[in-house]
């Protein structure tokens, strides 16, 4: 190659006859709609409304897409962790009630109050900062007071709750805030029957009672997906499902809840080749062909969210069956063993999906990696990975 090859301007890519994917997350929007309808139906039967939790980019599915689909399918409002996430939904034109609850130290609440974003307060300091933002904007901030009933993360410790409620009642009478809710989060909802659940609920009721005796009239909410599915008595006024919206069941041993996984991760075969027996494949020769075999190269790797720890442990769905991935997963590519079968370049490869055809699922990846499906789907949206909504 002459050195001019290194400085020649790039040629545009060849037009392909067939649409193939390098690394694509296919989001089944109709599955999200179905799941939200199922979940909000359960809530409605208990007289509760539904907050769809779309934090962390809708658990990797796309916050705006999920938010719109959820609001069209039975969700009454939205929840996210940070004010930035809330502002992104507002910027996309979403006007529904929207709560956020986790802040950086010294967070400026002015943009959120100005955009009519509801804010959680876990301390008198947070409440004061929110009230100050309300003062600046001339608006009344809608606030949910969060009690830590035993999760030990954010939320106001029980011994500080009376002071928070007092301060809230004062700020409300000053017209700076409107106390919309009292809320909490469970530590062991995915273990139905865990003794901590009822202990947390008792503390929650005490906290709400104190707010009411102080003259406030807040809604109550404590149930995430697992509590929504297993404890109708904990629906209170509002439920906050996250993971179940995406079709991943946090309590599968509790029965089939009829949820449909919405995310499929797919690629397509970039290259096929044949190896002789005894040939090593991929870094370190962690796999050596025992006999002559056909291989398929799939152009996704750990940079695209395929965990390297699944090297030699995972399989993919290719030409109507599961086929084992062999050797090490690299940054950009992995190799699939096809034995004597012939597969074609361009064939679709499903790394995980709903499981309907027999393809691997995000839940299977999580089990192999000793983690939870939440982490798998939330970690999939990388810079080189496209996202395609279907059924929108
Ligand atoms: C993430 C989150 C939820 C949703 O939990 P899931 O287990 O995904 O249903 C609800 N409430 C709070 C406070 C959360 O942080």
CSV table of C-alpha atoms and ligand atoms in Angstrom, one decimal:
chain,number,residue,atom,x,y,z
A,1,UNK,CA,0.0,0.0,0.0
A,2,UNK,CA,1.5,3.4,-1.0
A,3,UNK,CA,1.5,6.1,1.5
A,4,UNK,CA,-1.1,8.0,-0.6
A,5,UNK,CA,-3.6,5.4,0.6
A,6,UNK,CA,-3.3,6.8,4.0
A,7,UNK,CA,-4.1,10.3,3.0
A,8,UNK,CA,-6.7,9.6,0.3
A,9,UNK,CA,-10.2,10.9,1.1
A,10,UNK,CA,-12.6,8.2,2.3
A,11,UNK,CA,-15.0,6.8,-0.3
A,12,UNK,CA,-18.6,6.6,0.6
A,13,UNK,CA,-19.7,3.1,1.7
A,14,UNK,CA,-21.1,0.8,-0.9
A,15,UNK,CA,-24.9,0.8,-1.0
A,16,UNK,CA,-26.2,-2.6,0.3
A,17,UNK,CA,-29.0,-4.5,-1.2
A,18,UNK,CA,-30.2,-5.8,2.1
A,19,UNK,CA,-30.7,-3.9,5.4
A,20,UNK,CA,-28.3,-5.4,7.9
A,21,UNK,CA,-27.3,-4.3,11.4
A,22,UNK,CA,-24.0,-4.0,13.1
A,23,UNK,CA,-25.3,-3.5,16.6
A,24,UNK,CA,-29.0,-2.5,17.1
A,25,UNK,CA,-31.4,-2.4,19.9
A,26,UNK,CA,-34.9,-3.1,18.6
A,27,UNK,CA,-37.4,-1.6,21.0
A,28,UNK,CA,-40.9,-3.2,20.8
A,29,UNK,CA,-43.0,-0.2,21.6
A,30,UNK,CA,-46.2,-2.3,21.4
A,31,UNK,CA,-44.7,-4.5,24.2
A,32,UNK,CA,-44.2,-1.4,26.4
A,33,UNK,CA,-47.8,-0.4,25.7
A,34,UNK,CA,-49.0,-3.8,26.6
A,35,UNK,CA,-47.0,-3.9,29.8
A,36,UNK,CA,-48.2,-0.5,30.9
A,37,UNK,CA,-51.8,-1.4,30.2
A,38,UNK,CA,-51.4,-4.5,32.3
A,39,UNK,CA,-49.7,-2.7,35.2
A,40,UNK,CA,-51.9,0.3,35.3
A,41,UNK,CA,-54.9,-2.0,35.1
A,42,UNK,CA,-53.8,-3.7,38.4
A,43,UNK,CA,-53.3,-0.2,39.9
A,44,UNK,CA,-56.7,1.0,38.8
A,45,UNK,CA,-58.4,-2.0,40.4
A,46,UNK,CA,-56.9,-0.8,43.7
A,47,UNK,CA,-57.9,2.8,43.0
A,48,UNK,CA,-54.3,3.8,42.4
A,49,UNK,CA,-52.7,5.8,39.6
A,50,UNK,CA,-49.5,4.8,37.8
A,51,UNK,CA,-46.2,6.6,37.6
A,52,UNK,CA,-44.1,5.1,34.8
A,53,UNK,CA,-40.4,5.2,35.8
A,54,UNK,CA,-38.3,6.1,32.8
A,55,UNK,CA,-35.0,7.0,34.6
A,56,UNK,CA,-31.6,6.1,33.0
A,57,UNK,CA,-32.9,6.6,29.5
A,58,UNK,CA,-36.0,4.4,30.1
A,59,UNK,CA,-33.8,1.6,31.4
A,60,UNK,CA,-31.8,1.8,28.2
A,61,UNK,CA,-35.0,1.7,25.9
A,62,UNK,CA,-35.2,5.5,25.2
A,63,UNK,CA,-36.8,7.7,27.8
A,64,UNK,CA,-38.9,9.8,25.4
A,65,UNK,CA,-40.2,6.8,23.4
A,66,UNK,CA,-41.1,5.0,26.6
A,67,UNK,CA,-42.6,8.0,28.2
A,68,UNK,CA,-44.9,8.7,25.3
A,69,UNK,CA,-45.9,5.1,24.9
A,70,UNK,CA,-46.6,4.8,28.7
A,71,UNK,CA,-48.7,7.9,28.8
A,72,UNK,CA,-50.8,6.7,25.9
A,73,UNK,CA,-51.3,3.3,27.5
A,74,UNK,CA,-52.5,4.0,31.0
A,75,UNK,CA,-49.7,5.8,32.9
A,76,UNK,CA,-50.8,9.0,34.6
A,77,UNK,CA,-47.4,10.5,35.2
A,78,UNK,CA,-43.6,9.9,35.0
A,79,UNK,CA,-40.7,9.4,37.3
A,80,UNK,CA,-37.0,9.9,36.8
A,81,UNK,CA,-34.0,10.1,39.1
A,82,UNK,CA,-32.4,13.5,38.3
A,83,UNK,CA,-33.7,16.9,37.4
A,84,UNK,CA,-31.6,16.7,34.1
A,85,UNK,CA,-33.5,13.7,33.1
A,86,UNK,CA,-36.8,15.5,33.8
A,87,UNK,CA,-35.7,18.5,31.8
A,88,UNK,CA,-34.9,16.3,28.8
A,89,UNK,CA,-38.4,15.0,28.9
A,90,UNK,CA,-39.8,18.5,29.1
A,91,UNK,CA,-37.5,19.6,26.2
A,92,UNK,CA,-39.1,16.7,24.1
A,93,UNK,CA,-42.5,18.3,24.7
A,94,UNK,CA,-43.8,16.0,27.4
A,95,UNK,CA,-46.1,18.0,29.6
A,96,UNK,CA,-47.4,15.2,32.0
A,97,UNK,CA,-46.8,15.4,35.7
A,98,UNK,CA,-43.2,14.3,36.3
A,99,UNK,CA,-41.3,13.7,39.5
A,100,UNK,CA,-37.6,13.5,40.1
A,101,UNK,CA,-35.9,12.5,43.3
A,102,UNK,CA,-32.1,12.4,43.3
A,103,UNK,CA,-29.8,15.4,43.3
A,104,UNK,CA,-26.2,16.4,43.2
A,105,UNK,CA,-24.9,18.4,46.1
A,106,UNK,CA,-25.9,22.1,45.7
A,107,UNK,CA,-28.4,21.3,42.8
A,108,UNK,CA,-30.1,24.4,41.5
A,109,UNK,CA,-33.8,23.6,41.4
A,110,UNK,CA,-34.8,26.7,39.5
A,111,UNK,CA,-35.0,25.2,36.0
A,112,UNK,CA,-37.1,22.2,37.3
A,113,UNK,CA,-39.5,24.4,39.2
A,114,UNK,CA,-39.8,26.7,36.2
A,115,UNK,CA,-40.6,23.6,34.0
A,116,UNK,CA,-43.3,22.4,36.4
A,117,UNK,CA,-41.3,19.3,37.5
A,118,UNK,CA,-42.3,17.9,40.8
A,119,UNK,CA,-39.4,17.4,43.3
A,120,UNK,CA,-38.8,15.1,46.1
A,121,UNK,CA,-37.4,16.4,49.4
A,122,UNK,CA,-35.5,14.1,51.7
A,123,UNK,CA,-34.2,16.8,54.1
A,124,UNK,CA,-34.9,20.3,55.4
A,125,UNK,CA,-31.9,21.5,53.3
A,126,UNK,CA,-33.4,20.1,50.1
A,127,UNK,CA,-36.8,21.5,51.0
A,128,UNK,CA,-35.3,25.0,51.6
A,129,UNK,CA,-33.4,24.9,48.2
A,130,UNK,CA,-36.6,23.9,46.5
A,131,UNK,CA,-38.5,26.7,48.3
A,132,UNK,CA,-35.8,29.2,47.3
A,133,UNK,CA,-36.1,28.2,43.6
A,134,UNK,CA,-39.9,28.6,43.9
A,135,UNK,CA,-39.3,32.1,45.3
A,136,UNK,CA,-37.0,33.0,42.4
A,137,UNK,CA,-39.5,31.8,39.7
A,138,UNK,CA,-42.6,33.0,41.4
A,139,UNK,CA,-44.1,29.6,41.1
A,140,UNK,CA,-45.3,27.1,43.7
A,141,UNK,CA,-43.1,24.0,43.7
A,142,UNK,CA,-44.9,20.6,43.9
A,143,UNK,CA,-43.1,18.5,46.4
A,144,UNK,CA,-43.1,14.9,47.6
A,145,UNK,CA,-41.6,14.3,51.0
A,146,UNK,CA,-39.5,11.1,51.1
A,147,UNK,CA,-39.2,9.1,54.3
A,148,UNK,CA,-36.5,6.5,54.7
A,149,UNK,CA,-38.5,3.6,56.2
A,150,UNK,CA,-35.6,1.2,56.1
A,151,UNK,CA,-33.9,1.2,52.8
A,152,UNK,CA,-31.0,3.3,54.0
A,153,UNK,CA,-30.5,5.3,50.9
A,154,UNK,CA,-32.1,8.7,50.3
A,155,UNK,CA,-35.2,9.7,52.2
A,156,UNK,CA,-35.5,11.4,55.5
A,157,UNK,CA,-34.5,9.3,58.6
A,158,UNK,CA,-37.5,8.8,60.9
A,159,UNK,CA,-36.0,10.9,63.7
A,160,UNK,CA,-35.7,13.9,61.4
A,161,UNK,CA,-39.1,13.5,59.9
A,162,UNK,CA,-41.0,15.7,62.3
A,163,UNK,CA,-38.7,18.6,61.5
A,164,UNK,CA,-39.1,18.1,57.8
A,165,UNK,CA,-42.9,17.9,58.0
A,166,UNK,CA,-42.9,21.1,60.1
A,167,UNK,CA,-40.7,22.9,57.6
A,168,UNK,CA,-42.9,21.7,54.8
A,169,UNK,CA,-46.1,22.9,56.4
A,170,UNK,CA,-44.5,26.3,56.9
A,171,UNK,CA,-43.3,26.5,53.3
A,172,UNK,CA,-46.7,25.5,52.1
A,173,UNK,CA,-48.4,28.2,54.2
A,174,UNK,CA,-45.9,30.7,52.7
A,175,UNK,CA,-47.1,29.6,49.2
A,176,UNK,CA,-43.7,28.4,48.1
A,177,UNK,CA,-44.5,24.7,48.0
A,178,UNK,CA,-47.5,22.4,47.6
A,179,UNK,CA,-46.9,19.1,49.4
A,180,UNK,CA,-48.3,16.6,46.9
A,181,UNK,CA,-47.0,13.4,48.4
A,182,UNK,CA,-45.4,11.4,51.1
A,183,UNK,CA,-43.4,8.5,49.7
A,184,UNK,CA,-40.8,5.8,50.3
A,185,UNK,CA,-39.1,2.9,48.6
A,186,UNK,CA,-38.8,-0.8,49.7
A,187,UNK,CA,-35.6,-2.7,50.3
A,188,UNK,CA,-36.9,-6.3,49.7
A,189,UNK,CA,-40.0,-6.0,47.5
A,190,UNK,CA,-38.7,-8.7,45.2
A,191,UNK,CA,-38.7,-11.1,48.2
A,192,UNK,CA,-42.5,-11.3,48.9
A,193,UNK,CA,-43.1,-12.1,52.6
A,194,UNK,CA,-39.8,-10.6,53.7
A,195,UNK,CA,-40.3,-9.2,57.2
A,196,UNK,CA,-38.8,-5.9,56.3
A,197,UNK,CA,-41.7,-5.1,53.9
A,198,UNK,CA,-44.4,-4.8,56.6
A,199,UNK,CA,-42.0,-3.1,59.0
A,200,UNK,CA,-41.3,-0.4,56.3
A,201,UNK,CA,-45.0,-0.1,55.6
A,202,UNK,CA,-45.7,0.5,59.3
A,203,UNK,CA,-43.1,3.3,59.4
A,204,UNK,CA,-44.6,4.7,56.2
A,205,UNK,CA,-48.0,4.9,57.8
A,206,UNK,CA,-46.6,6.6,60.9
A,207,UNK,CA,-44.9,9.1,58.7
A,208,UNK,CA,-48.0,9.8,56.6
A,209,UNK,CA,-50.1,10.1,59.8
A,210,UNK,CA,-47.7,12.8,61.2
A,211,UNK,CA,-47.9,14.7,57.9
A,212,UNK,CA,-51.7,14.6,58.1
A,213,UNK,CA,-51.8,15.7,61.8
A,214,UNK,CA,-49.5,18.6,60.8
A,215,UNK,CA,-52.2,19.8,58.4
A,216,UNK,CA,-50.9,18.4,55.1
A,217,UNK,CA,-53.0,16.3,52.8
A,218,UNK,CA,-50.5,14.2,50.7
A,219,UNK,CA,-50.8,11.2,48.4
A,220,UNK,CA,-49.0,8.1,49.5
A,221,UNK,CA,-46.8,5.9,47.3
A,222,UNK,CA,-44.3,3.1,48.0
A,223,UNK,CA,-44.7,0.3,45.4
A,224,UNK,CA,-42.2,-0.4,42.7
A,225,UNK,CA,-42.8,-3.1,40.1
A,226,UNK,CA,-42.4,-6.0,42.5
A,227,UNK,CA,-44.7,-4.6,45.1
A,228,UNK,CA,-47.2,-3.6,42.5
A,229,UNK,CA,-47.3,-7.2,41.3
A,230,UNK,CA,-47.3,-9.0,44.7
A,231,UNK,CA,-48.9,-6.6,47.2
A,232,UNK,CA,-52.1,-4.9,46.0
A,233,UNK,CA,-52.6,-3.6,49.5
A,234,UNK,CA,-49.5,-1.5,49.0
A,235,UNK,CA,-50.7,0.3,45.9
A,236,UNK,CA,-51.9,3.2,48.1
A,237,UNK,CA,-52.6,6.2,45.8
A,238,UNK,CA,-49.9,5.7,43.2
A,239,UNK,CA,-47.6,2.9,42.0
A,240,UNK,CA,-44.1,3.4,40.5
A,241,UNK,CA,-43.3,0.5,38.1
A,242,UNK,CA,-40.0,0.6,36.3
A,243,UNK,CA,-38.6,-2.7,35.2
A,244,UNK,CA,-42.0,-4.3,34.6
A,245,UNK,CA,-42.8,-1.7,32.0
A,246,UNK,CA,-39.9,-3.0,30.0
A,247,UNK,CA,-41.3,-6.5,30.3
A,248,UNK,CA,-38.8,-7.9,32.7
A,249,UNK,CA,-40.4,-9.6,35.7
A,250,UNK,CA,-38.8,-8.8,39.1
A,251,UNK,CA,-40.7,-11.7,40.8
A,252,UNK,CA,-41.0,-14.5,38.2
A,253,UNK,CA,-41.4,-17.2,40.9
A,254,UNK,CA,-44.6,-15.4,41.9
A,255,UNK,CA,-46.3,-16.5,38.7
A,256,UNK,CA,-46.6,-15.4,35.1
A,257,UNK,CA,-47.6,-11.7,35.0
A,258,UNK,CA,-48.0,-11.6,31.3
A,259,UNK,CA,-45.3,-9.1,30.6
A,260,UNK,CA,-43.5,-8.9,27.3
A,261,UNK,CA,-39.8,-8.0,27.1
A,262,UNK,CA,-39.4,-5.0,24.8
A,263,UNK,CA,-35.7,-5.1,24.0
A,264,UNK,CA,-34.0,-7.2,21.3
A,265,UNK,CA,-30.3,-6.9,20.7
A,266,UNK,CA,-29.3,-7.9,17.2
A,267,UNK,CA,-26.5,-7.8,14.7
A,268,UNK,CA,-25.9,-9.7,11.5
A,269,UNK,CA,-23.2,-12.0,10.2
A,270,UNK,CA,-20.3,-9.9,8.8
A,271,UNK,CA,-18.2,-12.7,7.5
A,272,UNK,CA,-18.2,-16.5,7.3
A,273,UNK,CA,-15.2,-18.7,7.3
A,274,UNK,CA,-14.1,-22.3,7.6
A,275,UNK,CA,-11.4,-23.5,10.1
A,276,UNK,CA,-9.6,-26.8,10.1
A,277,UNK,CA,-9.4,-29.0,13.2
A,278,UNK,CA,-6.7,-27.7,15.6
A,279,UNK,CA,-7.0,-24.0,14.6
A,280,UNK,CA,-7.3,-21.5,17.4
A,281,UNK,CA,-9.8,-18.7,17.3
A,282,UNK,CA,-9.7,-15.2,18.8
A,283,UNK,CA,-7.3,-13.7,21.4
A,284,UNK,CA,-5.4,-16.2,23.5
A,285,UNK,CA,-6.7,-19.2,21.6
A,286,UNK,CA,-9.2,-19.8,24.4
A,287,UNK,CA,-11.0,-22.0,21.9
A,288,UNK,CA,-9.4,-24.4,19.4
A,289,UNK,CA,-11.5,-26.1,16.8
A,290,UNK,CA,-11.8,-29.9,17.5
A,291,UNK,CA,-12.7,-30.6,13.9
A,292,UNK,CA,-13.3,-28.7,10.7
A,293,UNK,CA,-16.0,-26.1,11.3
A,294,UNK,CA,-17.9,-23.2,9.8
A,295,UNK,CA,-17.7,-20.0,11.8
A,296,UNK,CA,-19.7,-16.7,11.6
A,297,UNK,CA,-18.1,-13.4,12.6
A,298,UNK,CA,-20.5,-11.1,14.4
A,299,UNK,CA,-19.4,-7.4,14.5
A,300,UNK,CA,-20.3,-6.7,18.1
A,301,UNK,CA,-18.1,-6.9,21.2
A,302,UNK,CA,-17.7,-5.7,24.7
A,303,UNK,CA,-17.7,-2.0,23.6
A,304,UNK,CA,-21.2,-2.7,22.3
A,305,UNK,CA,-22.4,-4.1,25.6
A,306,UNK,CA,-21.7,-7.8,25.2
A,307,UNK,CA,-20.0,-8.6,28.5
A,308,UNK,CA,-16.5,-10.1,28.0
A,309,UNK,CA,-17.3,-12.4,30.9
A,310,UNK,CA,-19.7,-14.3,28.6
A,311,UNK,CA,-16.8,-15.4,26.4
A,312,UNK,CA,-17.4,-19.0,25.5
A,313,UNK,CA,-20.5,-19.0,27.8
A,314,UNK,CA,-23.2,-17.5,25.6
A,315,UNK,CA,-25.0,-18.5,22.5
A,316,UNK,CA,-26.8,-16.5,19.8
A,317,UNK,CA,-29.9,-17.1,17.7
A,318,UNK,CA,-28.8,-17.6,14.1
A,319,UNK,CA,-30.7,-19.3,11.2
A,320,UNK,CA,-33.4,-20.7,13.4
A,321,UNK,CA,-31.3,-22.1,16.2
A,322,UNK,CA,-29.0,-21.3,19.1
A,323,UNK,CA,-25.4,-21.5,18.2
A,324,UNK,CA,-22.5,-21.2,20.7
A,325,UNK,CA,-20.2,-18.3,20.7
A,326,UNK,CA,-16.6,-19.5,20.9
A,327,UNK,CA,-13.3,-18.0,22.1
A,328,UNK,CA,-12.9,-14.6,23.6
A,329,UNK,CA,-15.3,-11.7,23.1
A,330,UNK,CA,-13.3,-8.8,21.7
A,331,UNK,CA,-13.9,-5.1,21.8
A,332,UNK,CA,-15.6,-5.1,18.4
A,333,UNK,CA,-16.3,-8.7,17.4
A,334,UNK,CA,-17.2,-12.2,18.4
A,335,UNK,CA,-17.2,-15.6,16.7
A,336,UNK,CA,-20.1,-18.1,16.5
A,337,UNK,CA,-19.6,-21.8,15.8
A,338,UNK,CA,-21.8,-23.2,13.1
A,339,UNK,CA,-20.4,-26.7,12.8
A,340,UNK,CA,-21.3,-28.2,9.4
A,341,UNK,CA,-24.2,-25.7,8.9
A,342,UNK,CA,-23.8,-23.0,6.3
A,343,UNK,CA,-24.9,-19.5,7.3
A,344,UNK,CA,-24.8,-16.5,5.1
A,345,UNK,CA,-23.2,-13.1,5.5
A,346,UNK,CA,-26.0,-10.7,6.3
A,347,UNK,CA,-28.0,-13.3,8.3
A,348,UNK,CA,-29.6,-11.8,11.3
A,349,UNK,CA,-28.0,-12.6,14.7
A,350,UNK,CA,-30.1,-12.1,17.8
A,351,UNK,CA,-28.0,-11.8,20.9
A,352,UNK,CA,-31.0,-11.6,23.2
A,353,UNK,CA,-34.7,-10.9,22.8
A,354,UNK,CA,-38.0,-11.7,24.4
A,355,UNK,CA,-37.2,-15.5,24.1
A,356,UNK,CA,-40.3,-16.3,22.0
A,357,UNK,CA,-38.4,-18.1,19.2
A,358,UNK,CA,-35.9,-19.7,21.6
A,359,UNK,CA,-33.4,-16.9,21.5
A,360,UNK,CA,-31.4,-16.0,24.6
A,361,UNK,CA,-32.9,-13.4,26.9
A,362,UNK,CA,-31.5,-10.5,29.0
A,363,UNK,CA,-32.6,-12.5,32.1
A,364,UNK,CA,-30.4,-15.4,31.0
A,365,UNK,CA,-27.4,-13.1,30.5
A,366,UNK,CA,-28.0,-11.7,34.0
A,367,UNK,CA,-28.2,-15.2,35.5
A,368,UNK,CA,-24.9,-16.2,33.8
A,369,UNK,CA,-23.3,-13.0,35.0
A,370,UNK,CA,-24.7,-13.3,38.6
A,371,UNK,CA,-26.5,-9.9,38.2
A,372,UNK,CA,-30.0,-8.6,37.5
A,373,UNK,CA,-31.7,-8.0,34.2
A,374,UNK,CA,-32.0,-4.4,35.2
A,375,UNK,CA,-28.2,-4.0,34.7
A,376,UNK,CA,-28.2,-5.8,31.4
A,377,UNK,CA,-30.8,-3.7,29.6
A,378,UNK,CA,-29.8,-0.4,31.2
A,379,UNK,CA,-26.2,-0.9,30.1
A,380,UNK,CA,-26.9,-1.7,26.4
A,381,UNK,CA,-27.2,1.7,25.0
A,382,UNK,CA,-23.7,2.5,23.9
A,383,UNK,CA,-22.3,5.1,21.5
A,384,UNK,CA,-22.0,2.6,18.6
A,385,UNK,CA,-25.3,0.9,19.2
A,386,UNK,CA,-28.3,2.1,17.2
A,387,UNK,CA,-31.9,2.0,18.5
A,388,UNK,CA,-34.8,1.2,16.3
A,389,UNK,CA,-38.4,1.5,17.5
A,390,UNK,CA,-40.9,-0.9,16.1
A,391,UNK,CA,-44.7,-0.9,16.5
A,392,UNK,CA,-44.7,2.8,17.3
B,1,LIG,C1,-36.1,2.8,40.1
B,1,LIG,C2,-37.2,3.2,41.1
B,1,LIG,C3,-38.5,2.6,40.9
B,1,LIG,C4,-38.8,1.6,39.9
B,1,LIG,O1,-38.4,0.3,40.4
B,1,LIG,P1,-38.6,-1.0,39.6
B,1,LIG,O2,-38.0,-2.1,40.6
B,1,LIG,O3,-37.8,-0.9,38.4
B,1,LIG,O4,-40.0,-1.2,39.4
B,1,LIG,C5,-39.5,3.1,41.8
B,1,LIG,N1,-39.2,4.0,42.7
B,1,LIG,C6,-37.9,4.5,42.9
B,1,LIG,C7,-37.7,5.5,44.0
B,1,LIG,C8,-36.9,4.1,42.1
B,1,LIG,O5,-35.7,4.6,42.3
